[in-house]
Short mmCIF file of C-alpha atoms and ligand atoms in Angstrom, two decimals:
data_model
loop_
_atom_site.label_atom_id
_atom_site.label_comp_id
_atom_site.label_asym_id
_atom_site.label_seq_id
_atom_site.Cartn_x
_atom_site.Cartn_y
_atom_site.Cartn_z
CA MET A 1 86.62 45.46 -228.80
CA GLU A 2 83.89 42.91 -230.15
CA GLU A 3 84.71 40.33 -227.49
CA LYS A 4 84.22 43.30 -225.16
CA ASN A 5 80.89 44.20 -226.13
CA LYS A 6 79.88 40.68 -226.11
CA ILE A 7 80.64 40.58 -222.32
CA HIS A 8 78.98 43.65 -221.47
CA ARG A 9 75.85 42.29 -223.29
CA ARG A 10 75.96 39.18 -221.16
CA SER A 11 76.21 41.05 -218.16
CA PHE A 12 73.55 43.23 -218.84
CA ILE A 13 70.98 40.43 -219.94
CA LYS A 14 71.88 38.58 -216.48
CA HIS A 15 71.38 41.77 -214.73
CA SER A 16 68.36 42.37 -216.56
CA ALA A 17 66.79 38.67 -215.64
CA GLY A 18 67.75 39.29 -212.01
CA THR A 19 65.84 42.48 -211.89
CA ALA A 20 62.74 40.72 -213.54
CA LEU A 21 63.04 37.83 -211.24
CA ALA A 22 63.20 40.03 -208.13
CA LEU A 23 60.01 41.87 -209.40
CA ALA A 24 57.94 38.54 -209.92
CA ALA A 25 58.84 37.27 -206.30
CA GLY A 26 58.04 40.56 -205.06
CA ALA A 27 54.66 40.45 -206.73
CA SER A 28 53.48 36.86 -206.01
CA GLY A 29 54.93 36.90 -202.54
CA LEU A 30 57.57 34.02 -202.89
CA THR A 31 59.16 32.28 -200.04
CA THR A 32 62.81 32.52 -198.81
CA ILE A 33 63.75 29.82 -200.80
CA ALA A 34 62.91 32.18 -204.46
CA ALA A 35 63.94 35.09 -202.80
CA ALA A 36 67.46 33.67 -202.26
CA CYS A 37 67.40 32.38 -205.93
CA THR A 38 67.35 35.68 -207.13
CA ALA A 39 69.88 37.51 -205.03
CA THR A 40 73.51 37.35 -206.27
CA LYS A 41 75.76 38.14 -203.37
CA PRO A 42 78.92 39.30 -203.71
CA GLY A 43 81.87 36.56 -203.79
CA LYS A 44 79.13 33.90 -203.89
CA THR A 45 78.77 31.45 -207.21
CA SER A 46 76.33 33.00 -209.54
CA VAL A 47 73.96 30.14 -210.82
CA ASN A 48 70.63 30.12 -211.89
CA LEU A 49 68.35 28.31 -208.96
CA ILE A 50 64.99 29.29 -210.73
CA THR A 51 63.38 26.82 -212.68
CA GLY A 52 60.82 27.41 -215.67
CA PHE A 53 57.83 24.92 -217.27
CA THR A 54 60.18 23.97 -219.87
CA GLN A 55 62.63 21.19 -220.22
CA GLU A 56 66.30 22.71 -220.46
CA PRO A 57 68.69 21.15 -223.01
CA LEU A 58 70.45 18.10 -221.70
CA PRO A 59 73.84 19.21 -220.58
CA TYR A 60 75.49 16.32 -222.23
CA ALA A 61 75.17 13.87 -224.91
CA TYR A 62 72.84 10.84 -224.65
CA ASN A 63 76.01 8.59 -224.04
CA ALA A 64 77.96 11.20 -221.43
CA LEU A 65 77.34 9.11 -218.37
CA GLU A 66 78.13 5.54 -220.19
CA PRO A 67 78.76 3.19 -218.40
CA VAL A 68 77.07 3.96 -215.24
CA ILE A 69 73.85 5.20 -217.27
CA ASP A 70 73.54 3.65 -220.44
CA THR A 71 72.84 5.81 -223.45
CA GLN A 72 69.26 4.30 -224.04
CA THR A 73 68.15 4.95 -220.55
CA MET A 74 69.20 8.33 -220.77
CA GLU A 75 67.63 9.02 -224.01
CA ILE A 76 64.26 7.43 -223.25
CA HIS A 77 64.40 8.95 -219.69
CA TYR A 78 64.81 12.62 -221.18
CA THR A 79 63.17 12.25 -224.06
CA LYS A 80 60.16 10.50 -222.71
CA HIS A 81 59.57 10.28 -219.20
CA ALA A 82 61.00 13.77 -217.98
CA ALA A 83 59.47 15.34 -221.37
CA ALA A 84 56.27 14.22 -220.48
CA TYR A 85 56.19 15.57 -217.28
CA ALA A 86 57.17 19.20 -218.75
CA SER A 87 54.25 18.73 -221.23
CA ASN A 88 51.78 17.71 -218.38
CA LEU A 89 52.79 20.29 -216.35
CA ARG A 90 52.00 23.06 -218.79
CA ASP A 91 48.45 21.58 -219.29
CA ALA A 92 48.13 21.55 -215.90
CA ALA A 93 49.33 25.19 -215.46
CA VAL A 94 46.66 26.36 -218.23
CA ALA A 95 43.95 24.55 -216.50
CA GLU A 96 44.97 25.84 -213.22
CA LYS A 97 45.73 29.25 -214.24
CA VAL A 98 49.30 29.51 -213.18
CA ASP A 99 51.56 32.08 -214.79
CA THR A 100 54.52 30.06 -216.55
CA THR A 101 56.75 33.13 -216.55
CA LYS A 102 56.99 32.99 -212.94
CA PRO A 103 59.36 30.42 -211.04
CA LEU A 104 57.89 26.79 -210.63
CA GLU A 105 59.30 27.08 -207.06
CA ASP A 106 56.67 29.45 -206.23
CA VAL A 107 53.75 26.49 -207.40
CA LEU A 108 55.91 23.81 -205.38
CA SER A 109 56.05 25.81 -202.40
CA ARG A 110 51.97 26.33 -202.46
CA ILE A 111 51.50 22.55 -204.07
CA SER A 112 48.57 22.01 -201.48
CA SER A 113 46.43 24.35 -203.32
CA TYR A 114 46.62 22.78 -206.47
CA SER A 115 45.64 19.22 -208.37
CA MET A 116 47.54 15.89 -208.05
CA LYS A 117 48.08 16.61 -211.68
CA MET A 118 50.27 19.40 -210.84
CA ARG A 119 51.87 18.08 -207.81
CA ASN A 120 53.28 15.11 -210.03
CA ASN A 121 54.37 16.79 -213.02
CA GLY A 122 55.24 19.87 -211.17
CA GLY A 123 57.66 17.74 -208.95
CA GLY A 124 58.45 15.63 -211.97
CA HIS A 125 59.86 18.43 -213.87
CA TYR A 126 61.48 20.02 -211.08
CA ASN A 127 63.32 16.88 -210.13
CA HIS A 128 64.57 15.94 -213.63
CA GLU A 129 65.58 19.46 -214.23
CA LEU A 130 67.80 19.16 -211.10
CA PHE A 131 69.00 15.80 -211.69
CA TRP A 132 70.69 15.93 -215.20
CA LYS A 133 72.61 19.23 -214.03
CA SER A 134 73.71 17.05 -210.94
CA MET A 135 75.51 14.65 -213.08
CA LYS A 136 78.78 14.49 -215.33
CA ALA A 137 81.26 12.10 -217.07
CA VAL A 138 82.78 9.52 -214.64
CA SER A 139 85.24 10.80 -212.83
CA LYS A 140 88.49 8.88 -212.79
CA GLY A 141 89.67 9.14 -208.98
CA ASP A 142 87.89 10.03 -205.83
CA ASN A 143 84.48 12.13 -206.63
CA MET A 144 83.75 14.06 -203.64
CA PRO A 145 83.18 18.01 -203.19
CA THR A 146 85.59 20.46 -201.84
CA GLY A 147 85.68 23.61 -200.12
CA ALA A 148 83.00 24.88 -198.05
CA LEU A 149 80.15 22.20 -199.13
CA MET A 150 82.71 19.43 -197.93
CA GLU A 151 83.24 21.46 -194.70
CA ALA A 152 79.22 21.37 -194.22
CA ILE A 153 79.08 17.94 -194.92
CA GLN A 154 81.77 16.91 -192.41
CA LYS A 155 80.09 19.18 -189.74
CA ASP A 156 76.56 17.94 -190.09
CA PHE A 157 77.13 14.54 -191.03
CA GLY A 158 80.87 13.18 -189.31
CA SER A 159 82.55 12.52 -192.44
CA PHE A 160 81.80 12.47 -196.57
CA GLU A 161 81.26 8.95 -196.30
CA LYS A 162 78.83 8.96 -193.39
CA MET A 163 76.68 11.50 -195.80
CA GLN A 164 77.00 9.11 -198.37
CA SER A 165 76.03 5.98 -196.71
CA GLU A 166 72.94 7.68 -195.11
CA PHE A 167 72.09 8.93 -198.47
CA SER A 168 72.22 5.64 -199.96
CA ASP A 169 70.46 4.08 -197.29
CA ALA A 170 67.65 6.50 -198.26
CA ALA A 171 67.85 5.67 -201.68
CA LYS A 172 67.87 1.87 -201.51
CA ASN A 173 64.97 1.99 -198.64
CA ARG A 174 62.58 4.40 -200.50
CA PHE A 175 59.94 1.72 -201.37
CA GLY A 176 58.10 1.66 -204.76
CA SER A 177 59.07 4.90 -206.63
CA GLY A 178 60.83 8.40 -205.50
CA TRP A 179 63.89 10.07 -204.93
CA ALA A 180 66.78 10.25 -202.00
CA TRP A 181 67.91 13.94 -201.40
CA LEU A 182 70.50 15.83 -199.62
CA TYR A 183 68.75 19.02 -198.78
CA LEU A 184 69.39 22.48 -197.00
CA GLN A 185 66.93 22.90 -194.09
CA ALA A 186 65.66 26.53 -192.90
CA ASP A 187 68.13 26.30 -190.26
CA LYS A 188 70.89 25.91 -192.81
CA LYS A 189 71.73 22.59 -191.91
CA LEU A 190 72.50 19.77 -194.36
CA ARG A 191 69.78 16.76 -194.28
CA ILE A 192 69.13 13.69 -196.13
CA GLY A 193 65.73 11.75 -196.97
CA SER A 194 63.46 10.73 -199.47
CA THR A 195 60.18 11.65 -200.86
CA PRO A 196 57.54 9.08 -202.72
CA ASN A 197 56.65 9.80 -206.18
CA GLN A 198 57.40 12.73 -207.54
CA ASP A 199 57.29 14.99 -204.09
CA ASN A 200 60.07 17.07 -202.98
CA PRO A 201 61.48 18.89 -200.03
CA LEU A 202 59.89 22.36 -201.69
CA MET A 203 56.46 21.07 -201.52
CA ASN A 204 54.66 22.48 -198.62
CA ILE A 205 53.27 18.65 -198.36
CA SER A 206 56.61 16.84 -197.89
CA ASP A 207 57.50 15.56 -194.80
CA ILE A 208 60.98 16.89 -195.41
CA LYS A 209 61.07 20.37 -196.03
CA GLY A 210 64.16 22.68 -197.58
CA PHE A 211 66.11 23.54 -200.33
CA PRO A 212 67.04 20.43 -202.91
CA LEU A 213 71.21 20.25 -203.27
CA LEU A 214 71.26 16.97 -205.10
CA GLY A 215 68.49 14.30 -205.98
CA LEU A 216 68.80 10.71 -206.85
CA ASP A 217 65.99 9.24 -209.06
CA VAL A 218 64.99 5.76 -207.97
CA TRP A 219 62.30 5.02 -210.22
CA GLU A 220 62.94 2.03 -212.29
CA HIS A 221 62.78 3.89 -215.44
CA ALA A 222 65.82 5.48 -214.08
CA TYR A 223 67.73 1.92 -213.96
CA TYR A 224 65.87 -0.81 -215.07
CA LEU A 225 67.60 -1.73 -218.64
CA LYS A 226 70.91 -1.81 -217.10
CA TYR A 227 70.64 -2.78 -213.47
CA GLN A 228 66.93 -4.57 -213.63
CA ASN A 229 66.17 -4.95 -209.96
CA LYS A 230 69.73 -4.10 -208.73
CA ARG A 231 68.81 -0.81 -207.12
CA ALA A 232 71.88 -0.92 -204.80
CA ASP A 233 74.31 -1.47 -207.67
CA TYR A 234 73.04 1.75 -209.55
CA ILE A 235 73.49 3.82 -206.31
CA LYS A 236 76.58 2.68 -205.78
CA ASN A 237 77.90 3.63 -209.53
CA TRP A 238 76.07 6.81 -209.34
CA TRP A 239 78.01 8.27 -206.86
CA THR A 240 81.20 8.34 -209.57
CA ILE A 241 79.03 10.65 -211.91
CA VAL A 242 77.71 13.53 -209.26
CA ASN A 243 78.74 16.87 -210.45
CA TRP A 244 79.72 18.12 -207.21
CA ASP A 245 80.75 21.82 -208.41
CA TYR A 246 77.26 21.73 -209.67
CA VAL A 247 75.73 20.82 -206.01
CA GLN A 248 78.56 23.15 -204.40
CA SER A 249 77.32 26.03 -206.37
CA ARG A 250 73.63 25.42 -205.55
CA PHE A 251 74.95 25.24 -201.73
CA LEU A 252 77.02 28.71 -202.22
CA ALA A 253 74.50 30.45 -203.92
CA TYR A 254 71.52 29.63 -201.89
MN1 LIG B 301 62.63 9.95 -213.93
#
């Protein structure tokens, strides 16, 4: 009986949150990106695609991604670098009168109307929140998607390996600091690209535009302690910790 009540309560909370987000979306004139985030289509995976202005807890321990990402790098990355983006984002939001109860995606889609501080830290916060969720402990065998996402990758790139190689090249060739992305274009095609600094495909100033499914941080702070100048090794090993279930849930929910 108690268990049943718990389940009812959970689905009520979920439903209420969805309604609140839908109202927020209507009031702020969100683009299709955020509108899609609020819709739970029947038979589709339910996943929260809305990003807030504070850090969510890391979904695993600092040592969970060893040996691909070492414990010290994870701890500094999450508690110092990513925490600073979140904190600076909130400062920028106060200064620029952004309603932080609304989705961060709303700000990113109109980032040209805001300061460089908002762009760097709003992007920095969004990108890292996505990054943590899209990784998991090293997989023993092959680590690749299944189902609808795999079919879409095969359709749009020819094969999983071709997608991987294009993505790895984008990550290797990003000069200086930035991110590589697998994203969904408005035409629903999967695409690969990269952005400088903390930009991302949700931003209206970005050369590549769409909904990010998977992003790889290629700032030196993400790998330097363990890999030093060997970015290519970091990228190669990172494929073994990609959480394809999470990437697929974004693909299905969007
Ligand atoms: Mn980073």
